[in-house]
Amino acid sequence: MPPTPSAPPARAVDPLFLALPLRPLADAALDRARQLGVSHADFRLERVRSASWRLRDARPAGSSDSLQLGFAVRVVLDGAWGFAAGVDLTPQAAAQVAEQAVAVARLSAQISRAAGGADVVELAEEPVHRDATWISAYEINPFEVPDAEKTALLADWSSRLLAADGVSHVTASLLTVQENKFYADTAGTVTTQQRIRLHPSLEAVSVDERTGSFESMRTVAPPVGRGWEYLHGTGWDWQDELARIPEYLAEKVQAPSVEAGRYDLVIDPTNLWLTIHESIGHATELDRALGYEAAYAGTSFATFDKLGTLEYGSALMHVTGDRTAEHGLSTIGYDDEGVATQSWDLVKDGVLTGYQLDRRMARLKGLGRSNGCAFADSPAHVPVQRMANVSLQPVADGPDTEGLFAGVQNGLYIVGDRSWSIDMQRYNFQFTGQRAYAIRNGQLAGQVKDFAYQATTTDFWGSMAAVGGPQTYLLGGAFNCGKAQPGQVAAVSHGCPSALFQQVNVLNTQQEAGR
């Protein structure tokens, strides 16, 4: 039997969500689907509340607070998917939505047969999880904090930055989400879940009034699956980062433009997480590798025939998929197919060893059980295979970041994410960052700017010559990973240590732009 995720005892599912007619609606939908002859049906009722605040120069510049509430029924009939969604929370409406889903499946099966299609939808086996509850790890629900308190904190932080020499403008933002899901299927699995996530961010801008040129510096604090306590120092030292932002910005304004060429790069976790997301996370989604999915991020060079043989990177490379990491943005107890979530290897000793799966993909390629990557971002959307927390593992006795500098004669230390570009097979890419420091003879030698590093995925990861220890590990991530048509958004974290990459091509972006 798989391990059963357990809920932290101090938290409870929102009673307003539990007061909804969860089981009567599920029973009505699943009973009607059974009557109509489905081989599988699942019911999902979701309430997703999202709120944001934005300040410009310490003054409120916008806010939003939205709530999605509804349910979805997905069925398999005659080897085809059917899906429908509704917002009328009555058993009669749930039964009608089930009928609509069955009608869609029946029509899809007819169309597939008429077109000569041979594929049929079959799902990998999953143990039944009865009456399971899971709640994410947080201390204070941000939706229980008065809005005035949120705005006052952001205004205070903005004012501190504005008071510093050289800071012309400051933008502050805070995004918060509370997600509740109730799931039931015809096999007997019933799960109820709640998770919280939030993302604070501040950016300071310096403007040269004479020339109109400007530079900016954004906080590198990652979005997290934590509560309001995150803004008061749990998991991140905000006071230290805010105090340093003006200093970082002032140095960047005066920094020389980087000289293009090949450098040894020490990449901080605040930057490397995004390279992992784009070059490993998307590339190891099996639906992309098989060509079933191409929206937003394309397909993948890491095709299924290369499983077990593709040399993805150096032998130091150990990358896991993980939907169980504490405070991860993709962390959940059970996915949207009732699969208990897990951790597994994607790349081990530098070789491609696994993919991210949902139940259909796992069965299609004979990979056994799904690793729990099905997710829908709203009750109106069908679950699709979404990214787990894909993370580069540290070396147990690896060096700290300064230890990685020690062996570098001529290099760059790159901190914080900024922009990126990658092709539709996740192979040729370039990334920039918030800050880059020259490394000379093992020591930092001041910032440079206008930099981007460029490589192919396998060359880049093959150049990884040293991996930092657990003391350098950080869980980065994003709220806004896009996939599917109609488009869906998912939040995902990527953990990694600092790491050293040898002789990577560095561009001067000003020269590349012809300036």
Short mmCIF file of C-alpha atoms in Angstrom, two decimals:
data_model
loop_
_atom_site.label_atom_id
_atom_site.label_comp_id
_atom_site.label_asym_id
_atom_site.label_seq_id
_atom_site.Cartn_x
_atom_site.Cartn_y
_atom_site.Cartn_z
CA MET A 1 0.00 0.00 0.00
CA PRO A 2 1.26 3.54 -0.71
CA PRO A 3 1.98 5.89 2.18
CA THR A 4 -1.08 7.88 3.14
CA PRO A 5 -0.46 11.62 3.51
CA SER A 6 -1.51 12.88 6.91
CA ALA A 7 -2.92 16.29 7.74
CA PRO A 8 -1.18 18.55 10.27
CA PRO A 9 -3.39 18.39 13.37
CA ALA A 10 -3.49 22.10 14.12
CA ARG A 11 -5.37 23.08 10.96
CA ALA A 12 -8.87 22.32 9.81
CA VAL A 13 -10.72 22.45 6.52
CA ASP A 14 -12.78 25.63 6.20
CA PRO A 15 -16.21 24.84 7.72
CA LEU A 16 -17.90 26.97 5.05
CA PHE A 17 -16.55 24.55 2.44
CA LEU A 18 -17.56 21.49 4.44
CA ALA A 19 -21.08 22.95 4.75
CA LEU A 20 -21.54 22.68 0.98
CA PRO A 21 -23.56 19.63 -0.23
CA LEU A 22 -20.40 17.74 -1.19
CA ARG A 23 -21.52 14.13 -0.83
CA PRO A 24 -25.14 14.55 -2.03
CA LEU A 25 -23.87 16.14 -5.24
CA ALA A 26 -21.16 13.50 -5.73
CA ASP A 27 -23.62 10.67 -5.08
CA ALA A 28 -26.13 12.11 -7.55
CA ALA A 29 -23.53 12.56 -10.29
CA LEU A 30 -21.74 9.23 -9.84
CA ASP A 31 -24.99 7.24 -9.49
CA ARG A 32 -26.33 8.73 -12.73
CA ALA A 33 -23.05 8.03 -14.53
CA ARG A 34 -23.15 4.40 -13.37
CA GLN A 35 -26.72 4.06 -14.61
CA LEU A 36 -25.54 5.23 -18.04
CA GLY A 37 -22.88 2.54 -18.24
CA VAL A 38 -19.56 4.33 -17.68
CA SER A 39 -16.42 2.36 -16.84
CA HIS A 40 -15.15 5.24 -14.69
CA ALA A 41 -16.53 8.52 -13.35
CA ASP A 42 -15.15 11.13 -11.00
CA PHE A 43 -16.71 14.16 -9.36
CA ARG A 44 -14.80 17.23 -8.22
CA LEU A 45 -16.25 20.22 -6.33
CA GLU A 46 -13.89 23.16 -5.95
CA ARG A 47 -13.87 26.53 -4.27
CA VAL A 48 -10.85 28.67 -5.22
CA ARG A 49 -10.45 32.12 -3.69
CA SER A 50 -7.72 34.36 -5.13
CA ALA A 51 -6.87 37.85 -3.93
CA SER A 52 -4.16 40.34 -4.85
CA TRP A 53 -2.94 43.75 -3.76
CA ARG A 54 -0.64 46.13 -5.65
CA LEU A 55 1.02 49.32 -4.43
CA ARG A 56 2.89 51.93 -6.46
CA ASP A 57 5.28 54.12 -4.47
CA ALA A 58 3.64 53.00 -1.21
CA ARG A 59 0.13 53.94 -2.38
CA PRO A 60 -2.61 51.43 -3.27
CA ALA A 61 -2.73 50.92 -7.06
CA GLY A 62 -5.13 48.02 -7.38
CA SER A 63 -6.63 44.98 -5.71
CA SER A 64 -8.85 42.04 -6.52
CA ASP A 65 -10.70 39.30 -4.67
CA SER A 66 -12.38 36.56 -6.70
CA LEU A 67 -14.10 33.28 -5.91
CA GLN A 68 -14.67 30.30 -8.20
CA LEU A 69 -17.21 27.74 -7.00
CA GLY A 70 -18.58 24.86 -9.01
CA PHE A 71 -18.25 21.18 -9.79
CA ALA A 72 -17.10 18.93 -12.62
CA VAL A 73 -17.94 15.41 -13.75
CA ARG A 74 -15.53 13.38 -15.87
CA VAL A 75 -16.37 9.95 -17.27
CA VAL A 76 -14.91 7.19 -19.43
CA LEU A 77 -17.45 5.53 -21.73
CA ASP A 78 -16.73 3.29 -24.71
CA GLY A 79 -13.04 4.11 -24.31
CA ALA A 80 -13.48 7.89 -24.62
CA TRP A 81 -13.39 10.81 -22.19
CA GLY A 82 -16.45 12.91 -21.43
CA PHE A 83 -16.47 16.07 -19.31
CA ALA A 84 -18.99 18.66 -18.17
CA ALA A 85 -19.16 21.25 -15.38
CA GLY A 86 -21.87 23.14 -13.50
CA VAL A 87 -22.50 25.75 -10.83
CA ASP A 88 -26.02 24.84 -9.63
CA LEU A 89 -25.31 23.02 -6.37
CA THR A 90 -28.34 20.70 -6.38
CA PRO A 91 -28.40 16.90 -6.82
CA GLN A 92 -30.67 17.31 -9.85
CA ALA A 93 -28.14 19.60 -11.55
CA ALA A 94 -25.27 17.23 -10.67
CA ALA A 95 -27.13 14.33 -12.32
CA GLN A 96 -27.79 16.45 -15.41
CA VAL A 97 -24.12 17.41 -15.65
CA ALA A 98 -23.23 13.71 -15.44
CA GLU A 99 -25.60 13.07 -18.35
CA GLN A 100 -23.86 15.82 -20.34
CA ALA A 101 -20.45 14.28 -19.63
CA VAL A 102 -21.71 10.89 -20.79
CA ALA A 103 -23.13 12.44 -23.97
CA VAL A 104 -19.76 14.04 -24.70
CA ALA A 105 -17.97 10.71 -24.19
CA ARG A 106 -20.44 8.86 -26.42
CA LEU A 107 -20.01 11.39 -29.20
CA SER A 108 -16.21 11.38 -28.82
CA ALA A 109 -16.15 7.58 -29.11
CA GLN A 110 -18.27 7.72 -32.27
CA ILE A 111 -16.03 10.34 -33.85
CA SER A 112 -12.92 8.38 -32.95
CA ARG A 113 -14.27 5.18 -34.46
CA ALA A 114 -15.38 7.00 -37.62
CA ALA A 115 -11.88 8.41 -37.99
CA GLY A 116 -10.32 4.98 -37.56
CA GLY A 117 -8.87 5.80 -34.17
CA ALA A 118 -7.54 2.82 -32.24
CA ASP A 119 -6.68 4.51 -28.94
CA VAL A 120 -8.99 3.90 -26.02
CA VAL A 121 -8.84 5.58 -22.64
CA GLU A 122 -7.73 3.21 -19.89
CA LEU A 123 -6.56 4.29 -16.43
CA ALA A 124 -3.71 2.92 -14.33
CA GLU A 125 -4.81 1.17 -11.17
CA GLU A 126 -4.84 3.19 -7.95
CA PRO A 127 -5.63 2.04 -4.41
CA VAL A 128 -8.92 3.32 -3.04
CA HIS A 129 -8.55 6.16 -0.51
CA ARG A 130 -11.70 6.43 1.55
CA ASP A 131 -12.59 9.64 3.39
CA ALA A 132 -9.08 11.07 3.27
CA THR A 133 -8.38 14.66 4.36
CA TRP A 134 -5.24 16.67 3.62
CA ILE A 135 -4.33 20.25 4.57
CA SER A 136 -1.18 22.09 3.50
CA ALA A 137 1.46 23.30 5.97
CA TYR A 138 0.73 26.87 7.08
CA GLU A 139 0.23 28.71 10.37
CA ILE A 140 -1.95 31.74 9.58
CA ASN A 141 -4.49 31.77 6.77
CA PRO A 142 -3.86 35.06 4.92
CA PHE A 143 -7.59 35.41 4.26
CA GLU A 144 -8.07 35.77 8.02
CA VAL A 145 -5.72 38.78 8.10
CA PRO A 146 -7.46 42.17 7.59
CA ASP A 147 -6.80 43.74 4.21
CA ALA A 148 -5.69 46.94 5.95
CA GLU A 149 -2.92 45.01 7.68
CA LYS A 150 -1.67 43.60 4.39
CA THR A 151 -1.67 47.01 2.71
CA ALA A 152 0.02 48.67 5.70
CA LEU A 153 2.86 46.13 5.68
CA LEU A 154 3.47 46.53 1.95
CA ALA A 155 3.32 50.33 2.30
CA ASP A 156 5.84 50.25 5.15
CA TRP A 157 8.25 48.10 3.17
CA SER A 158 7.81 50.30 0.08
CA SER A 159 8.46 53.47 2.10
CA ARG A 160 11.70 52.04 3.45
CA LEU A 161 12.94 51.41 -0.08
CA LEU A 162 11.78 54.82 -1.33
CA ALA A 163 13.72 56.50 1.48
CA ALA A 164 17.00 55.08 0.22
CA ASP A 165 19.31 57.10 -2.03
CA GLY A 166 18.93 56.24 -5.70
CA VAL A 167 15.50 54.59 -5.50
CA SER A 168 13.03 56.47 -7.72
CA HIS A 169 9.99 54.18 -7.62
CA VAL A 170 8.83 51.02 -5.83
CA THR A 171 6.19 48.51 -6.83
CA ALA A 172 4.84 46.05 -4.25
CA SER A 173 2.46 43.16 -4.79
CA LEU A 174 0.94 40.30 -2.84
CA LEU A 175 -0.94 37.33 -4.30
CA THR A 176 -2.84 34.87 -2.08
CA VAL A 177 -4.85 31.75 -2.87
CA GLN A 178 -6.98 29.36 -0.82
CA GLU A 179 -7.93 26.22 -2.72
CA ASN A 180 -10.51 23.70 -1.48
CA LYS A 181 -11.25 20.47 -3.38
CA PHE A 182 -13.64 17.61 -2.76
CA TYR A 183 -13.14 14.55 -4.98
CA ALA A 184 -15.06 11.28 -5.29
CA ASP A 185 -14.99 8.53 -7.91
CA THR A 186 -16.79 5.32 -8.80
CA ALA A 187 -13.98 3.21 -7.31
CA GLY A 188 -14.77 4.58 -3.84
CA THR A 189 -12.06 7.18 -3.29
CA VAL A 190 -13.24 10.30 -1.44
CA THR A 191 -10.81 13.11 -0.59
CA THR A 192 -11.20 16.58 0.92
CA GLN A 193 -8.29 19.02 0.73
CA GLN A 194 -7.27 22.58 1.51
CA ARG A 195 -4.11 24.42 0.61
CA ILE A 196 -2.80 27.95 0.98
CA ARG A 197 -0.18 29.74 -1.06
CA LEU A 198 1.09 33.30 -1.37
CA HIS A 199 3.63 35.42 -3.20
CA PRO A 200 4.88 38.79 -1.95
CA SER A 201 7.20 40.77 -4.25
CA LEU A 202 8.80 44.24 -4.25
CA GLU A 203 10.75 45.93 -7.02
CA ALA A 204 12.83 49.09 -6.71
CA VAL A 205 13.63 51.20 -9.78
CA SER A 206 16.37 53.76 -10.28
CA VAL A 207 15.78 56.32 -13.06
CA ASP A 208 18.44 58.58 -14.58
CA GLU A 209 16.40 61.76 -15.11
CA ARG A 210 19.00 63.10 -17.55
CA THR A 211 19.03 60.17 -19.96
CA GLY A 212 15.76 58.43 -19.10
CA SER A 213 17.60 55.13 -18.61
CA PHE A 214 16.69 52.96 -15.66
CA GLU A 215 17.67 49.84 -13.72
CA SER A 216 15.55 47.72 -11.39
CA MET A 217 16.05 45.22 -8.60
CA ARG A 218 13.36 42.82 -7.42
CA THR A 219 13.22 40.73 -4.27
CA VAL A 220 14.23 37.11 -4.82
CA ALA A 221 12.02 35.73 -2.05
CA PRO A 222 10.16 32.79 -3.61
CA PRO A 223 6.40 32.21 -3.67
CA VAL A 224 5.53 29.55 -1.12
CA GLY A 225 2.94 27.17 0.21
CA ARG A 226 2.93 28.94 3.56
CA GLY A 227 0.61 31.36 5.36
CA TRP A 228 0.81 34.97 6.51
CA GLU A 229 3.67 34.03 8.85
CA TYR A 230 5.93 34.08 5.76
CA LEU A 231 5.78 37.89 5.71
CA HIS A 232 6.88 37.99 9.33
CA GLY A 233 10.09 36.05 8.88
CA THR A 234 9.11 32.37 8.83
CA GLY A 235 10.96 30.90 5.86
CA TRP A 236 12.54 34.16 4.64
CA ASP A 237 14.50 37.06 6.13
CA TRP A 238 12.54 39.96 4.64
CA GLN A 239 14.24 42.56 6.83
CA ASP A 240 17.67 41.59 5.52
CA GLU A 241 16.63 41.45 1.88
CA LEU A 242 14.79 44.78 1.97
CA ALA A 243 17.77 46.44 3.65
CA ARG A 244 20.07 45.21 0.87
CA ILE A 245 17.94 46.03 -2.17
CA PRO A 246 19.07 49.72 -2.48
CA GLU A 247 22.71 48.65 -2.18
CA TYR A 248 22.26 45.99 -4.87
CA LEU A 249 20.45 48.47 -7.12
CA ALA A 250 23.04 51.22 -6.70
CA GLU A 251 25.85 48.82 -7.58
CA LYS A 252 23.95 47.59 -10.63
CA VAL A 253 23.48 51.15 -11.92
CA GLN A 254 27.25 51.65 -11.88
CA ALA A 255 28.15 48.12 -13.02
CA PRO A 256 30.11 47.58 -16.26
CA SER A 257 28.53 45.69 -19.10
CA VAL A 258 29.61 42.05 -19.19
CA GLU A 259 32.19 40.98 -21.75
CA ALA A 260 30.69 38.21 -23.88
CA GLY A 261 32.48 34.88 -23.77
CA ARG A 262 32.68 31.58 -21.96
CA TYR A 263 32.57 31.60 -18.18
CA ASP A 264 32.35 29.24 -15.27
CA LEU A 265 28.97 30.01 -13.68
CA VAL A 266 28.02 29.59 -10.05
CA ILE A 267 24.24 29.78 -10.18
CA ASP A 268 22.24 30.59 -7.07
CA PRO A 269 19.02 28.63 -6.36
CA THR A 270 17.06 31.89 -6.83
CA ASN A 271 18.02 31.72 -10.51
CA LEU A 272 18.56 28.00 -11.16
CA TRP A 273 14.98 27.04 -10.23
CA LEU A 274 13.69 28.64 -13.44
CA THR A 275 16.23 26.83 -15.62
CA ILE A 276 15.09 23.58 -14.00
CA HIS A 277 11.45 24.47 -14.66
CA GLU A 278 11.94 25.19 -18.35
CA SER A 279 14.60 22.65 -19.34
CA ILE A 280 13.67 19.68 -17.09
CA GLY A 281 10.18 20.27 -15.69
CA HIS A 282 8.39 20.78 -18.98
CA ALA A 283 10.65 18.36 -20.84
CA THR A 284 9.75 15.44 -18.56
CA GLU A 285 5.98 15.80 -18.79
CA LEU A 286 5.12 12.55 -20.56
CA ASP A 287 2.21 14.01 -22.54
CA ARG A 288 4.68 16.48 -24.12
CA ALA A 289 7.30 13.77 -24.69
CA LEU A 290 4.67 11.69 -26.52
CA GLY A 291 3.38 14.64 -28.56
CA TYR A 292 -0.09 14.69 -26.97
CA GLU A 293 0.48 18.23 -25.65
CA ALA A 294 2.23 21.23 -27.19
CA ALA A 295 0.39 24.32 -25.93
CA TYR A 296 2.53 27.08 -24.36
CA ALA A 297 5.69 25.01 -23.77
CA GLY A 298 5.85 22.81 -26.89
CA THR A 299 6.77 19.14 -26.91
CA SER A 300 10.07 17.66 -25.69
CA PHE A 301 13.44 16.49 -26.92
CA ALA A 302 13.35 13.88 -24.10
CA THR A 303 11.20 11.46 -26.07
CA PHE A 304 9.99 8.18 -24.62
CA ASP A 305 12.42 6.05 -26.62
CA LYS A 306 15.25 7.74 -24.66
CA LEU A 307 13.97 6.68 -21.24
CA GLY A 308 16.83 4.99 -19.41
CA THR A 309 19.48 5.98 -21.96
CA LEU A 310 19.42 9.76 -22.48
CA GLU A 311 22.46 11.40 -20.88
CA TYR A 312 20.65 14.48 -19.60
CA GLY A 313 23.62 15.90 -17.77
CA SER A 314 26.63 15.18 -15.60
CA ALA A 315 26.76 12.19 -13.27
CA LEU A 316 26.19 14.64 -10.38
CA MET A 317 22.66 15.32 -11.64
CA HIS A 318 19.86 13.88 -9.49
CA VAL A 319 16.45 15.40 -10.19
CA THR A 320 13.23 14.32 -8.53
CA GLY A 321 9.56 14.93 -9.13
CA ASP A 322 7.82 15.51 -5.83
CA ARG A 323 4.25 16.40 -4.91
CA THR A 324 4.87 15.90 -1.20
CA ALA A 325 7.53 18.55 -0.39
CA GLU A 326 6.50 20.69 2.59
CA HIS A 327 5.58 24.24 1.50
CA GLY A 328 5.83 23.33 -2.20
CA LEU A 329 3.42 25.11 -4.54
CA SER A 330 2.59 21.86 -6.35
CA THR A 331 2.30 19.91 -3.11
CA ILE A 332 -1.01 18.19 -2.45
CA GLY A 333 -2.19 15.02 -0.70
CA TYR A 334 -4.15 13.56 -3.63
CA ASP A 335 -4.25 14.66 -7.24
CA ASP A 336 -7.38 15.32 -9.30
CA GLU A 337 -7.65 11.64 -10.21
CA GLY A 338 -7.63 10.45 -6.59
CA VAL A 339 -3.96 9.38 -6.70
CA ALA A 340 -1.99 9.67 -3.45
CA THR A 341 0.95 11.91 -4.29
CA GLN A 342 4.56 10.74 -4.28
CA SER A 343 8.24 11.53 -4.85
CA TRP A 344 10.25 9.81 -7.60
CA ASP A 345 13.36 10.13 -9.76
CA LEU A 346 13.30 11.91 -13.11
CA VAL A 347 17.07 12.04 -13.70
CA LYS A 348 19.48 9.89 -11.71
CA ASP A 349 23.27 9.92 -12.13
CA GLY A 350 22.71 12.16 -15.14
CA VAL A 351 20.40 9.73 -17.01
CA LEU A 352 16.69 10.21 -17.80
CA THR A 353 14.87 7.70 -15.57
CA GLY A 354 11.27 8.89 -15.31
CA TYR A 355 8.44 11.16 -16.34
CA GLN A 356 5.56 13.03 -14.78
CA LEU A 357 2.37 10.99 -15.20
CA ASP A 358 -1.38 10.95 -14.86
CA ARG A 359 -3.40 7.74 -14.78
CA ARG A 360 -3.99 7.59 -18.54
CA MET A 361 -0.36 8.23 -19.48
CA ALA A 362 0.89 5.71 -16.93
CA ARG A 363 -1.37 3.00 -18.38
CA LEU A 364 -0.69 3.98 -21.98
CA LYS A 365 3.05 3.37 -21.69
CA GLY A 366 2.88 0.49 -19.20
CA LEU A 367 4.59 2.43 -16.42
CA GLY A 368 2.50 1.04 -13.60
CA ARG A 369 0.96 3.45 -11.16
CA SER A 370 0.50 7.18 -11.84
CA ASN A 371 2.78 9.45 -9.81
CA GLY A 372 -0.08 11.88 -9.16
CA CYS A 373 0.33 14.77 -11.61
CA ALA A 374 -3.29 15.36 -12.68
CA PHE A 375 -4.52 18.87 -11.85
CA ALA A 376 -7.27 21.26 -12.94
CA ASP A 377 -7.01 24.94 -12.03
CA SER A 378 -10.75 25.46 -11.70
CA PRO A 379 -14.02 23.52 -11.50
CA ALA A 380 -14.68 24.51 -15.12
CA HIS A 381 -11.57 22.77 -16.46
CA VAL A 382 -10.70 19.13 -17.11
CA PRO A 383 -7.64 17.81 -15.21
CA VAL A 384 -4.46 17.66 -17.30
CA GLN A 385 -1.00 16.36 -16.54
CA ARG A 386 0.68 19.19 -14.59
CA MET A 387 4.13 19.69 -13.23
CA ALA A 388 5.22 18.32 -9.87
CA ASN A 389 7.78 20.12 -7.71
CA VAL A 390 10.77 19.18 -9.93
CA SER A 391 13.97 19.66 -7.95
CA LEU A 392 17.74 19.19 -8.25
CA GLN A 393 19.01 17.36 -5.18
CA PRO A 394 21.98 18.67 -3.20
CA VAL A 395 25.08 16.58 -2.47
CA ALA A 396 25.03 15.48 1.17
CA ASP A 397 28.55 16.72 1.92
CA GLY A 398 28.62 19.37 -0.81
CA PRO A 399 30.21 22.80 -0.39
CA ASP A 400 28.50 26.05 0.46
CA THR A 401 28.19 28.73 -2.23
CA GLU A 402 31.50 30.37 -1.27
CA GLY A 403 33.12 26.95 -1.57
CA LEU A 404 31.91 26.78 -5.15
CA PHE A 405 33.54 30.16 -5.86
CA ALA A 406 36.88 28.84 -4.64
CA GLY A 407 37.69 26.83 -7.76
CA VAL A 408 36.64 29.54 -10.24
CA GLN A 409 39.33 31.70 -11.85
CA ASN A 410 37.12 33.65 -14.26
CA GLY A 411 33.40 33.31 -13.75
CA LEU A 412 30.06 34.79 -12.84
CA TYR A 413 27.78 34.30 -9.85
CA ILE A 414 24.15 34.69 -10.95
CA VAL A 415 21.34 35.51 -8.51
CA GLY A 416 17.57 35.86 -9.00
CA ASP A 417 15.44 35.11 -12.05
CA ARG A 418 14.48 37.63 -14.69
CA SER A 419 13.80 36.72 -18.33
CA TRP A 420 14.17 33.53 -20.35
CA SER A 421 13.75 32.07 -23.80
CA ILE A 422 13.61 28.38 -24.79
CA ASP A 423 12.59 26.55 -27.94
CA MET A 424 9.52 24.35 -28.29
CA GLN A 425 11.45 21.12 -27.65
CA ARG A 426 12.92 22.56 -24.41
CA TYR A 427 16.45 22.28 -25.80
CA ASN A 428 18.03 25.59 -26.88
CA PHE A 429 17.73 28.29 -24.23
CA GLN A 430 18.99 31.46 -22.64
CA PHE A 431 18.33 32.96 -19.20
CA THR A 432 19.12 36.26 -17.52
CA GLY A 433 18.96 37.15 -13.80
CA GLN A 434 18.53 39.90 -11.23
CA ARG A 435 22.23 40.24 -10.49
CA ALA A 436 25.54 38.85 -11.74
CA TYR A 437 28.86 39.21 -9.97
CA ALA A 438 32.25 38.68 -11.56
CA ILE A 439 34.32 35.95 -9.89
CA ARG A 440 38.07 36.46 -10.06
CA ASN A 441 40.44 33.89 -8.53
CA GLY A 442 37.76 32.50 -6.26
CA GLN A 443 36.47 35.86 -4.99
CA LEU A 444 33.51 38.06 -5.92
CA ALA A 445 34.67 41.18 -7.79
CA GLY A 446 31.56 43.34 -8.17
CA GLN A 447 28.46 43.28 -10.32
CA VAL A 448 28.28 43.22 -14.10
CA LYS A 449 25.12 43.72 -16.12
CA ASP A 450 23.57 43.02 -19.56
CA PHE A 451 24.24 39.29 -19.24
CA ALA A 452 22.46 36.14 -20.42
CA TYR A 453 23.69 32.56 -20.35
CA GLN A 454 22.98 30.38 -23.37
CA ALA A 455 23.25 26.63 -24.01
CA THR A 456 21.44 23.49 -25.04
CA THR A 457 19.78 21.59 -22.21
CA THR A 458 22.14 18.60 -22.35
CA ASP A 459 25.30 20.70 -22.79
CA PHE A 460 24.32 22.92 -19.85
CA TRP A 461 23.51 20.11 -17.45
CA GLY A 462 26.49 18.16 -18.76
CA SER A 463 28.75 21.05 -17.74
CA MET A 464 27.63 20.87 -14.09
CA ALA A 465 30.93 20.26 -12.30
CA ALA A 466 29.96 20.69 -8.63
CA VAL A 467 26.73 20.72 -6.64
CA GLY A 468 26.26 22.54 -3.36
CA GLY A 469 25.29 20.94 -0.08
CA PRO A 470 21.94 21.02 1.72
CA GLN A 471 22.89 24.33 3.38
CA THR A 472 22.53 26.02 -0.04
CA TYR A 473 19.19 24.40 -0.92
CA LEU A 474 16.17 26.65 -1.56
CA LEU A 475 12.65 25.99 -2.86
CA GLY A 476 11.94 28.55 -5.60
CA GLY A 477 8.96 28.62 -7.92
CA ALA A 478 6.15 30.44 -9.69
CA PHE A 479 2.40 30.94 -9.47
CA ASN A 480 1.77 31.09 -13.19
CA CYS A 481 2.88 28.05 -15.19
CA GLY A 482 0.61 27.82 -18.25
CA LYS A 483 -0.58 24.72 -20.12
CA ALA A 484 -3.42 23.29 -22.19
CA GLN A 485 -6.19 24.73 -24.36
CA PRO A 486 -8.31 26.28 -22.91
CA GLY A 487 -5.35 27.59 -20.96
CA GLN A 488 -4.85 26.61 -17.34
CA VAL A 489 -2.50 28.08 -14.72
CA ALA A 490 -0.70 26.08 -12.04
CA ALA A 491 1.69 27.01 -9.25
CA VAL A 492 4.87 24.94 -8.93
CA SER A 493 8.03 24.95 -6.83
CA HIS A 494 11.54 23.85 -7.77
CA GLY A 495 14.17 23.20 -5.16
CA CYS A 496 17.89 23.25 -5.85
CA PRO A 497 21.27 24.00 -4.28
CA SER A 498 23.86 26.36 -5.70
CA ALA A 499 25.80 24.66 -8.49
CA LEU A 500 28.89 25.22 -10.65
CA PHE A 501 28.70 24.98 -14.45
CA GLN A 502 31.90 25.14 -16.49
CA GLN A 503 32.53 27.12 -19.68
CA VAL A 504 28.98 28.25 -20.44
CA ASN A 505 28.43 30.79 -23.22
CA VAL A 506 27.51 34.25 -21.87
CA LEU A 507 25.98 36.90 -24.13
CA ASN A 508 26.06 40.66 -23.78
CA THR A 509 22.37 41.48 -24.23
CA GLN A 510 23.02 45.11 -25.18
CA GLN A 511 25.30 44.02 -28.01
CA GLU A 512 22.82 41.34 -29.08
CA ALA A 513 20.10 44.01 -29.22
CA GLY A 514 22.32 46.16 -31.46
CA ARG A 515 22.64 49.02 -28.96
#
